[in-house]
Short mmCIF file of C-alpha atoms in Angstrom, two decimals:
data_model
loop_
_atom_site.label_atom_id
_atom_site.label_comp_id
_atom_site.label_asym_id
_atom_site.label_seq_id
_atom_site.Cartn_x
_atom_site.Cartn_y
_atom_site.Cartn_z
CA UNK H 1 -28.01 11.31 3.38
CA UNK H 2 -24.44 10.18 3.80
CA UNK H 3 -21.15 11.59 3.84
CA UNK H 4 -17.64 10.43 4.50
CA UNK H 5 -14.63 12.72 5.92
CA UNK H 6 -10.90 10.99 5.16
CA UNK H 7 -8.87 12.97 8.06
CA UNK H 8 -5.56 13.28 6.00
CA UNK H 9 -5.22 14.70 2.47
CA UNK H 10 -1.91 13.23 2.51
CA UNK H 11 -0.09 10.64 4.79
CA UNK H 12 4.08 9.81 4.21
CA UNK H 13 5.65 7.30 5.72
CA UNK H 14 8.75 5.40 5.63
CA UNK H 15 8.64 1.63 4.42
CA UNK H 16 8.06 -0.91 6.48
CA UNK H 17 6.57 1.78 9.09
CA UNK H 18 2.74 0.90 10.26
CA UNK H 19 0.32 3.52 8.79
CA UNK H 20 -3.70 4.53 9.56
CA UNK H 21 -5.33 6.37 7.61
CA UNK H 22 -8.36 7.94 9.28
CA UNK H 23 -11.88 7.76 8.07
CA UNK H 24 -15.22 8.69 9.48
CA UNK H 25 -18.27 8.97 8.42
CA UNK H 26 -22.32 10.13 8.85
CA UNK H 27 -25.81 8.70 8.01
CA UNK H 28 -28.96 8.53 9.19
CA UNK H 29 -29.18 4.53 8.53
CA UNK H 30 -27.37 1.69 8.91
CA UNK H 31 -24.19 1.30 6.51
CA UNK H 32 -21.80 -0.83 4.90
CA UNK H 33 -18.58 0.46 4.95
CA UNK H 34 -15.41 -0.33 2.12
CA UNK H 35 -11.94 0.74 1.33
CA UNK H 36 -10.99 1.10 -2.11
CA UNK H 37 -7.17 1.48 -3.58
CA UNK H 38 -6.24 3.46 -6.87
CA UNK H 39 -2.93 3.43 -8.75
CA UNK H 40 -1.96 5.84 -11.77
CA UNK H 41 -4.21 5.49 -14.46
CA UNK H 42 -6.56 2.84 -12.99
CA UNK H 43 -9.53 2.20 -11.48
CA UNK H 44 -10.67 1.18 -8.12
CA UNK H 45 -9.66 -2.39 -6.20
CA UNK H 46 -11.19 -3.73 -3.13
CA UNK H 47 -9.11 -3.27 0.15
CA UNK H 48 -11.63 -4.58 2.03
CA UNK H 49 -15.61 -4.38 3.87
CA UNK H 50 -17.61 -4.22 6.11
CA UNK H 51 -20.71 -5.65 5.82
CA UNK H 52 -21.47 -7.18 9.42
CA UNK H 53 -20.39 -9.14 12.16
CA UNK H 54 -16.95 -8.51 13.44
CA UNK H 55 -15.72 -5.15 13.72
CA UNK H 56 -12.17 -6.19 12.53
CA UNK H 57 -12.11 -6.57 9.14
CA UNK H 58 -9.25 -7.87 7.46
CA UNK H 59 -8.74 -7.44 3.48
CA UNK H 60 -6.05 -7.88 0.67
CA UNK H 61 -2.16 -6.63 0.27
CA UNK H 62 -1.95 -7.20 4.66
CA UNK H 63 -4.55 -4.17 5.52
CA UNK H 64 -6.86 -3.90 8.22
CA UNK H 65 -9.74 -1.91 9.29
CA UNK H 66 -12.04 -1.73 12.25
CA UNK H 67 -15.33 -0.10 12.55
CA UNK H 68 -16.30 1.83 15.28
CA UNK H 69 -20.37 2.67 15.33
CA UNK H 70 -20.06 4.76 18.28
CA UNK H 71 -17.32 7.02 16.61
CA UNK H 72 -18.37 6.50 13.51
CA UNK H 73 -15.32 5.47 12.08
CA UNK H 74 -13.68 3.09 9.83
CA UNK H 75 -9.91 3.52 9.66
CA UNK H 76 -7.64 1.45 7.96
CA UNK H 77 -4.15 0.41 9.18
CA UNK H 78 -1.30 -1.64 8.16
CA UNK H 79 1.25 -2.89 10.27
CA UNK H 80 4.49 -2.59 7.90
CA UNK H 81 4.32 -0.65 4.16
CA UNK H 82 6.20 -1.25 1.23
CA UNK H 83 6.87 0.98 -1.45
CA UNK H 84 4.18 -0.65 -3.50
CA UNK H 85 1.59 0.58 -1.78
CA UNK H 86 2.14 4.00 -2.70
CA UNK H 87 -1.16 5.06 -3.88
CA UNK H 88 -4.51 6.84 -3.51
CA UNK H 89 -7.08 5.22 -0.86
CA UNK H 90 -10.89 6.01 -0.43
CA UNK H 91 -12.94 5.03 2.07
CA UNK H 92 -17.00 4.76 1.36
CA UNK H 93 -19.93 3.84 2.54
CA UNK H 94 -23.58 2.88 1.24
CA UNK H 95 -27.08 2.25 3.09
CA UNK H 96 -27.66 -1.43 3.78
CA UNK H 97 -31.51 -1.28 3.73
CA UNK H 98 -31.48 -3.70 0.56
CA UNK H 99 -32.68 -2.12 -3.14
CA UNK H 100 -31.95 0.50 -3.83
CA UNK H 101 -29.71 1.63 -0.30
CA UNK H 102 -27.08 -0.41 -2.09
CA UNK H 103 -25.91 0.75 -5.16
CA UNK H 104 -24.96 4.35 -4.06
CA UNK H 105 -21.68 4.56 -3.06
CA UNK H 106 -20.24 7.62 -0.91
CA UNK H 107 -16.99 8.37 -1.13
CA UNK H 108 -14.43 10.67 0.79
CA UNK H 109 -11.99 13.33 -0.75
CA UNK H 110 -9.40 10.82 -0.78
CA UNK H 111 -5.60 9.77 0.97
CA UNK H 112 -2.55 9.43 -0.93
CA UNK H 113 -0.23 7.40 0.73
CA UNK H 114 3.60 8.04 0.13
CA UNK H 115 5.89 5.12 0.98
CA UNK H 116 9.75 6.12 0.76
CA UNK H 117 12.63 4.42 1.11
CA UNK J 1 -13.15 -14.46 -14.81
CA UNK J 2 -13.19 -11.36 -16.58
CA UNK J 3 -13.66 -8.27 -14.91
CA UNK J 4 -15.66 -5.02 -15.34
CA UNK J 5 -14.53 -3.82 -19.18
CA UNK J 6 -14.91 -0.05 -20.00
CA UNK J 7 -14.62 0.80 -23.53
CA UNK J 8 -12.91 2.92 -24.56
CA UNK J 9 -10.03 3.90 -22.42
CA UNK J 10 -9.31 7.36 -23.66
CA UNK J 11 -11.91 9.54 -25.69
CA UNK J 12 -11.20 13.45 -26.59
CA UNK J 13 -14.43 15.45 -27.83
CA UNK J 14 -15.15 18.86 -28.79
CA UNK J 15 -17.27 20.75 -26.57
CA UNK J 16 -20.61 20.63 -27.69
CA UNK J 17 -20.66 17.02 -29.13
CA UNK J 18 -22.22 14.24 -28.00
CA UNK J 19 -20.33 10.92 -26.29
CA UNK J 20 -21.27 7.14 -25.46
CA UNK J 21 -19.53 5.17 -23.06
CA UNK J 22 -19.85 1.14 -22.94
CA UNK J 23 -19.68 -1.12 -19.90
CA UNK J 24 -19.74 -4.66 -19.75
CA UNK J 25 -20.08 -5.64 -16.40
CA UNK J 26 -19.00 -9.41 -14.76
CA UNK J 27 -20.88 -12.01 -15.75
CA UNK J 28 -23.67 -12.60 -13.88
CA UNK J 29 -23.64 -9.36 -12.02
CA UNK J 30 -27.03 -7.17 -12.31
CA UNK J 31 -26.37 -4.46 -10.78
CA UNK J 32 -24.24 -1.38 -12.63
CA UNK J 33 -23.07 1.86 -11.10
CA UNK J 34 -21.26 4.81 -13.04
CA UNK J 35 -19.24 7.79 -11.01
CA UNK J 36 -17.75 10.88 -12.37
CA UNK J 37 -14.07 11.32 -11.47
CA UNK J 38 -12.05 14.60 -11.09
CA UNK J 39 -9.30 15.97 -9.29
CA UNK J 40 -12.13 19.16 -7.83
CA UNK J 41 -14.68 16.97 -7.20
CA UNK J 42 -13.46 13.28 -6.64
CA UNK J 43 -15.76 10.55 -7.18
CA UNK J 44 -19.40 11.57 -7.28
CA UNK J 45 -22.40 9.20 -8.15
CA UNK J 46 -24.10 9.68 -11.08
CA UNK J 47 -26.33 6.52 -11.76
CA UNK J 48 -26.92 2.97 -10.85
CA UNK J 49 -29.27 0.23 -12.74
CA UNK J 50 -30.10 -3.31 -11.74
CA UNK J 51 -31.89 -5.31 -14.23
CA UNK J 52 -32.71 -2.46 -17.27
CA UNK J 53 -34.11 -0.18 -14.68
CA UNK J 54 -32.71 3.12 -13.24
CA UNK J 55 -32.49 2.31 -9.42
CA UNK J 56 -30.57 5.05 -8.32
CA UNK J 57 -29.53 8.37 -9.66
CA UNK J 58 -26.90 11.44 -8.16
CA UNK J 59 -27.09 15.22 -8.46
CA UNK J 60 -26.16 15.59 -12.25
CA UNK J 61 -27.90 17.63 -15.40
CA UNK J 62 -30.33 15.81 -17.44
CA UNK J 63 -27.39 15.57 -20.15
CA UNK J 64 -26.46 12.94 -18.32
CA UNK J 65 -28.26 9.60 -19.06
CA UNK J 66 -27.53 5.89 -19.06
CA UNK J 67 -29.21 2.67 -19.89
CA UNK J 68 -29.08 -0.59 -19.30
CA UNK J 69 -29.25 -3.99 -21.96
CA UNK J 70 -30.93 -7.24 -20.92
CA UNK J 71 -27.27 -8.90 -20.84
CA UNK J 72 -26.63 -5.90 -17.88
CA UNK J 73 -24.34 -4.15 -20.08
CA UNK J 74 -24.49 -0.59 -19.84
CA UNK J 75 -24.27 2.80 -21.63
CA UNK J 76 -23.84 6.59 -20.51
CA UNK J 77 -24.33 9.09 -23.16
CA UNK J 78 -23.47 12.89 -22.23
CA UNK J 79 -24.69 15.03 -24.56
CA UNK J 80 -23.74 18.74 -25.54
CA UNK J 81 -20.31 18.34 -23.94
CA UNK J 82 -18.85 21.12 -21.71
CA UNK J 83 -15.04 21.59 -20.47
CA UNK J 84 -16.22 20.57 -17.04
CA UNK J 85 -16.92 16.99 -18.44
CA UNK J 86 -13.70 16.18 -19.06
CA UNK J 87 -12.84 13.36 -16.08
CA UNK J 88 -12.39 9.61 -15.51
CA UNK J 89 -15.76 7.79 -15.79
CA UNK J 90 -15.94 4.71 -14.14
CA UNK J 91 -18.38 1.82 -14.08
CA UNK J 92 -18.68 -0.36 -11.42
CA UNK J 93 -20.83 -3.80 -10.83
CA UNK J 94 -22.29 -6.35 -8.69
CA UNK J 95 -24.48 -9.19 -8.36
CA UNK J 96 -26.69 -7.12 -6.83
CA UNK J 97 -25.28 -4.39 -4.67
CA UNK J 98 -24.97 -5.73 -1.61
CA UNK J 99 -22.17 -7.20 -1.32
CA UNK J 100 -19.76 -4.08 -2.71
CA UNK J 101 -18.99 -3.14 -5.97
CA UNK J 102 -16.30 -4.14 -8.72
CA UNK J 103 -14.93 -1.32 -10.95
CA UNK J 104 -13.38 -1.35 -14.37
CA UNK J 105 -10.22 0.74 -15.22
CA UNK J 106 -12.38 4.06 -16.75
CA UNK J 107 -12.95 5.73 -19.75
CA UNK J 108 -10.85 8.82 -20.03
CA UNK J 109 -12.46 11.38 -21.40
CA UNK J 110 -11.06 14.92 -22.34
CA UNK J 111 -13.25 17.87 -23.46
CA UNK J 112 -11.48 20.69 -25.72
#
C-alpha cells in the first residue's frame, strides 16, 4: 500500500519569490514519483518525474524536484514564481514493479499555490 | 498530437439514473486509468485497463464499472446515481504505464 502526505494545504507567496512545496510519501516497494499541476476547470499536466537515475529532476514551467529515499520525500521547488502559476499541485506516486504496479496512481490531498503581486 | 479527449465535459443526472462516460485516449497509448475527483475526497483511483482487460481496480461500489474497446478507448458507466457521485471524472493514459500518465480535461458530472 501507498500513501502520499503534501505538508501544506496552502502555500502564498509573493511573485518572483522561490517556493517548495513539501511532499512525502510511504510504500512498501519501490516507486515512481510525479508532480501534477491543475488550473480552474481542467485537468491534470505533467510538472515533472521521477522514474530513476538522478535524484534532481527537472520538469516544465522552470520547476524542480529532488527525491530523497531516505526521507522519503519528493518536494518540488521553484526558484522565482509568477502569477501564472497560481494553481493547485499534487504530488503522487505508483509502484514500479512493471504490470500492473503502474497504472495506480496515489495522490496527496493537494497544495494550492497563491502567487500575488 | 491529440491528447486524452473526455466526452462530455459537463453532464447533470437525476439521482437514480444511469451515466456513461467516453475516453479516447492518445494514440497508441494502451494503458487507461479513471479517478474520481472531489473537493472531500480529492483524487481517488477507481480503475485502470491495458489492452481490454481490467488491470487494476480502487475501493469503489460495484456501480462502478468500466470497459475497454480494442482501439483502447474507454467507458465508465455508474449506475443508480447518488448525490455523492457528483465530481470531476478524469481519464488518464499511457503507452503502458510506466512511464506516467496523460490526463484529459474531465467530465463534469453533477447529481440532483
Amino acid at each position: 500500500a501507498q500513501s502520499v502526505t503534501q505538508l501544506d494545504s496552502q502555500v502564498p507567496v509573493f511573485e518572483e519569490a522561490p517556493v517548495e512545496l513539501r511532499c512525502n510519501y510511504s510504500s512498501s516497494v519501490s516507486v515512481y514519483l510525479f508532480w501534477y499541476v491543475q488550473y480552474p476547470n481542467q485537468g491534470l499536466q505533467l510538472l515533472l518525474k521521477y522514474l530513476s537515475g538522478s535524484t534532481l529532476v527537472k520538469g516544465i514551467n522552470g520547476f524542480e524536484a529532488e527525491f530523497n529515499k531516505s526521507q522519503t520525500s519528493f518536494h518540488l521547488r521553484k526558484p522565482s514564481v509568477h502569477i501564472s502559476d497560481t494553481a493547485e499541485y499534487f504530488c503522487a506516486v505508483s509502484g514500479n514493479a512493471g504490470g500492473t504496479s503502474y497504472g495506480k496512481l496515489t495522490f496527496g490531498q493537494g497544495t494550492i499555490l497563491t502567487v500575488h503581486p | 498530437k491529440a491528447g486524452v479527449t473526455q466526452t462530455p465535459r459537463y453532464l447533470i443526472k437525476t439521482r437514480g439514473q444511469q451515466v456513461t462516460l467516453s475516453c479516447s485516449p492518445i494514440s497508441g497509448h494502451r494503458s487507461v486509468s479513471w479517478y474520481q475527483q472531489t473537493p472531500g475526497q480529492g483524487l481517488q483511483f477507481l480503475f485502470e485497463y491495458f489492452s481490454e482487460t481490467q488491470r487494476n481496480k480502487g475501493n469503489f461500489p460495484g456501480r462502478f464499472s468500466g470497459r475497454q474497446f480494442s482501439n483502447s478507448r474507454s467507458e465508465m458507466n455508474v449506475s443508480t446515481l447518488e448525490l455523492g457521485d457528483s465530481a470531476l471524472y478524469l481519464c488518464a493514459s499511457s503507452l503502458a504505464g510506466e512511464n506516467g500518465y496523460t490526463f484529459g480535461s474531465g467530465t463534469r458530472l453533477t447529481v440532483v
